[in-house]
Amino acid sequence: MKLKSIKVLITFLLFLLCAGITGNTGSLDSLIARYADAKMIKLNVHIVVTSDVFGDTDTTAGNITIADDGRYAAYIGNDFYIFDSKCIWEYSYDNNQATRDCLKPGETFENELVFIKNLKKYYRTTDEQKDTLFLLVKKDSVQNQLPDSLYLTLKNARLNELRFFDLNHDQNFVYILSDSVMNAIDPSAFNINLPDSAEVITLP
């Protein structure tokens, strides 16, 4: 699974957990309110990435946990991506290698994964199919690596699917198989558990 696809997904879920939007978006507003009231959410996901350039399809599954303080843990296939409030960790099973990017004293991570909180600041939202299908289009003034547009599908007022093209023009389908909303943060969800043989590279 490509790292940029995971980052886009986590970023968008942080939008839903921490942000609000306005407009006639019905069940989407209800979903965001449900997530915003939670201290932590956990989602089981199935991800499909199709490449027209290479003519292949990459499929994987996993789970993602996000706390309302910005911590997250994504276990996708055999790899994981964790922000424990101090460091961002990325582990590759194939290489048995982890990278660690830690905060320095007085430093905060100024990145899209943690501090983007306001969906309406970045996207215009259109209800394409009442209470079911929504199109989000990035505003012209926004300059970042998030998708220019994406489709969000709800089913029974729950998040069901995200669909977007990444920077390589590969199409990403993220199916939300289930979600859990919790009223307390479980710190153990963000523990780092590496194989003893793993190589750890600390980024400068």
Coordinates of C-alpha atoms in Angstrom, one line a residue:
M1 CA 0.0 0.0 0.0
K2 CA 1.4 3.4 -1.0
L3 CA 2.2 5.7 1.9
K4 CA 0.6 8.7 0.3
S5 CA -2.7 7.0 0.1
I6 CA -2.6 6.2 3.8
K7 CA -1.7 9.8 4.6
V8 CA -4.6 11.1 2.6
L9 CA -7.0 8.7 4.3
I10 CA -5.8 9.6 7.8
T11 CA -5.9 13.3 7.0
F12 CA -9.5 13.0 5.8
L13 CA -10.5 11.0 8.9
L14 CA -8.9 13.7 11.1
F15 CA -11.1 16.2 9.2
L16 CA -14.2 14.2 10.2
L17 CA -13.1 13.7 13.8
C18 CA -12.0 17.3 14.5
A19 CA -13.8 19.6 12.1
G20 CA -17.2 20.8 11.2
I21 CA -18.7 21.9 7.9
T22 CA -21.7 24.0 7.0
G23 CA -24.3 23.8 4.3
N24 CA -27.2 21.5 3.4
T25 CA -25.3 18.3 3.9
G26 CA -27.8 16.4 6.1
S27 CA -26.4 13.0 7.1
L28 CA -22.8 14.1 6.6
D29 CA -23.3 16.8 9.3
S30 CA -24.7 14.0 11.5
L31 CA -21.7 11.8 10.8
I32 CA -19.2 14.5 11.6
A33 CA -21.0 15.4 14.8
R34 CA -20.9 11.7 15.8
Y35 CA -17.2 11.6 15.2
A36 CA -16.5 15.0 16.7
D37 CA -18.1 13.9 20.0
A38 CA -15.8 10.9 20.2
K39 CA -12.5 10.8 22.0
M40 CA -11.3 8.1 19.7
I41 CA -12.6 6.3 16.6
K42 CA -11.5 3.0 15.1
L43 CA -12.2 1.9 11.5
N44 CA -11.7 -1.4 9.7
V45 CA -10.9 -0.7 6.1
H46 CA -10.4 -2.4 2.7
I47 CA -8.3 -0.3 0.3
V48 CA -8.1 -0.8 -3.5
V49 CA -5.6 1.2 -5.6
T50 CA -5.8 0.9 -9.4
S51 CA -3.2 2.2 -11.8
D52 CA -4.1 2.9 -15.4
V53 CA -0.4 3.6 -16.1
F54 CA 0.9 0.2 -14.9
G55 CA -2.4 -1.7 -15.5
D56 CA -2.4 -3.2 -12.0
T57 CA -4.5 -3.3 -8.9
D58 CA -3.2 -3.2 -5.3
T59 CA -5.6 -4.5 -2.6
T60 CA -5.0 -4.5 1.1
A61 CA -6.9 -4.3 4.4
G62 CA -6.3 -3.0 7.9
N63 CA -7.5 -0.8 10.7
I64 CA -7.0 2.8 11.6
T65 CA -7.4 4.4 15.1
I66 CA -7.5 8.1 15.6
A67 CA -7.7 10.1 18.8
D68 CA -9.1 13.6 19.0
D69 CA -5.7 14.9 20.2
G70 CA -4.2 14.0 16.8
R71 CA -2.6 10.7 17.6
Y72 CA -3.2 8.0 15.1
A73 CA -2.2 4.4 14.4
A74 CA -2.8 2.8 11.0
Y75 CA -2.0 -0.9 10.5
I76 CA -2.3 -1.6 6.8
G77 CA -1.3 -5.1 5.7
N78 CA 1.9 -5.9 7.5
D79 CA 3.0 -2.2 7.8
F80 CA 2.1 0.4 10.3
Y81 CA 2.1 4.2 10.5
I82 CA 1.8 5.7 14.0
F83 CA 1.9 9.2 15.5
D84 CA 2.3 8.9 19.3
S85 CA 2.2 12.7 20.0
K86 CA 6.1 12.7 20.1
C87 CA 7.2 10.9 16.9
I88 CA 5.8 9.8 13.6
W89 CA 6.7 6.1 13.0
E90 CA 6.5 4.3 9.7
Y91 CA 7.4 0.6 9.5
S92 CA 7.8 -1.6 6.4
Y93 CA 7.5 -5.3 6.9
D94 CA 9.2 -6.1 3.6
N95 CA 12.3 -4.2 4.6
N96 CA 12.0 -4.8 8.3
Q97 CA 12.8 -1.2 8.7
A98 CA 11.2 1.7 10.6
T99 CA 11.7 5.4 10.3
R100 CA 11.2 7.7 13.2
D101 CA 10.7 11.5 12.9
C102 CA 10.5 13.0 16.4
L103 CA 9.6 16.4 17.7
K104 CA 12.5 18.6 18.9
P105 CA 12.1 20.7 22.1
G106 CA 9.6 23.5 21.4
E107 CA 8.7 22.1 18.0
T108 CA 5.3 21.0 16.7
F109 CA 4.6 19.0 13.6
E110 CA 3.3 21.5 11.0
N111 CA 1.9 18.9 8.7
E112 CA -1.4 18.0 7.2
L113 CA -1.8 14.8 9.2
V114 CA -2.2 16.4 12.6
F115 CA -3.2 20.0 12.4
I116 CA -5.7 20.3 9.5
K117 CA -8.9 20.7 11.5
N118 CA -11.4 22.5 9.3
L119 CA -12.9 20.8 6.3
K120 CA -14.8 23.8 5.0
K121 CA -11.5 25.8 4.8
Y122 CA -10.2 23.4 2.2
Y123 CA -13.2 21.9 0.3
R124 CA -16.5 22.9 -1.1
T125 CA -19.1 20.2 -0.5
T126 CA -21.9 19.2 -2.8
D127 CA -24.7 16.8 -2.0
E128 CA -24.7 14.7 -5.2
Q129 CA -27.3 12.2 -4.0
K130 CA -29.3 13.2 -1.0
D131 CA -27.8 12.1 2.3
T132 CA -25.8 9.4 0.4
L133 CA -23.2 10.7 -2.0
F134 CA -21.1 13.8 -1.6
L135 CA -18.5 15.5 -3.8
L136 CA -15.8 17.5 -2.2
V137 CA -13.8 19.9 -4.4
K138 CA -10.7 21.6 -3.1
K139 CA -10.8 25.4 -3.1
D140 CA -8.7 27.2 -5.7
S141 CA -6.8 29.0 -2.9
V142 CA -5.6 25.8 -1.2
Q143 CA -2.1 24.6 -2.0
N144 CA -1.3 21.2 -0.6
Q145 CA -1.0 17.6 -1.6
L146 CA -4.5 16.6 -0.7
P147 CA -6.7 15.3 -3.6
D148 CA -8.3 18.0 -5.8
S149 CA -11.6 16.3 -5.3
L150 CA -13.0 13.2 -3.7
Y151 CA -16.3 11.4 -3.4
L152 CA -17.6 10.3 0.0
T153 CA -20.4 7.8 0.3
L154 CA -22.6 7.2 3.3
K155 CA -24.7 4.1 4.0
N156 CA -27.3 4.2 6.8
A157 CA -25.8 7.5 7.9
R158 CA -22.3 5.8 8.3
L159 CA -19.1 6.4 6.4
N160 CA -19.0 3.7 3.7
E161 CA -16.5 4.7 1.0
L162 CA -14.0 7.3 0.0
R163 CA -12.9 7.6 -3.7
F164 CA -10.1 9.8 -5.0
F165 CA -7.2 10.1 -7.4
D166 CA -3.8 10.5 -5.9
L167 CA -0.8 12.5 -7.2
N168 CA 0.2 9.6 -9.6
H169 CA -3.4 9.6 -11.0
D170 CA -4.0 6.2 -9.4
Q171 CA -7.6 5.7 -8.3
N172 CA -8.1 4.9 -4.6
F173 CA -11.1 3.2 -3.2
V174 CA -11.3 3.1 0.6
Y175 CA -14.2 0.9 1.9
I176 CA -15.1 1.4 5.6
L177 CA -16.1 -2.1 6.8
S178 CA -17.0 -1.0 10.3
D179 CA -16.4 1.8 12.7
S180 CA -16.2 2.1 16.5
V181 CA -16.7 5.4 18.4
M182 CA -15.2 5.6 21.9
N183 CA -15.6 8.1 24.7
A184 CA -12.1 7.6 26.1
I185 CA -8.6 7.3 24.6
D186 CA -6.8 4.0 25.0
P187 CA -3.1 5.0 25.1
S188 CA -2.0 1.5 24.3
A189 CA -3.4 1.9 20.8
F190 CA -0.5 4.1 19.9
N191 CA 2.3 2.0 21.4
I192 CA 5.2 1.1 19.1
N193 CA 5.9 -2.6 18.9
L194 CA 8.8 -3.4 16.5
P195 CA 10.4 -6.8 15.9
D196 CA 13.7 -7.1 17.8
S197 CA 15.5 -7.4 14.4
A198 CA 14.0 -4.3 12.9
E199 CA 16.3 -1.5 11.8
V200 CA 15.3 1.9 13.1
I201 CA 16.3 5.1 11.2
T202 CA 15.9 8.4 13.0
L203 CA 15.3 11.2 10.7
P204 CA 17.2 14.5 11.3

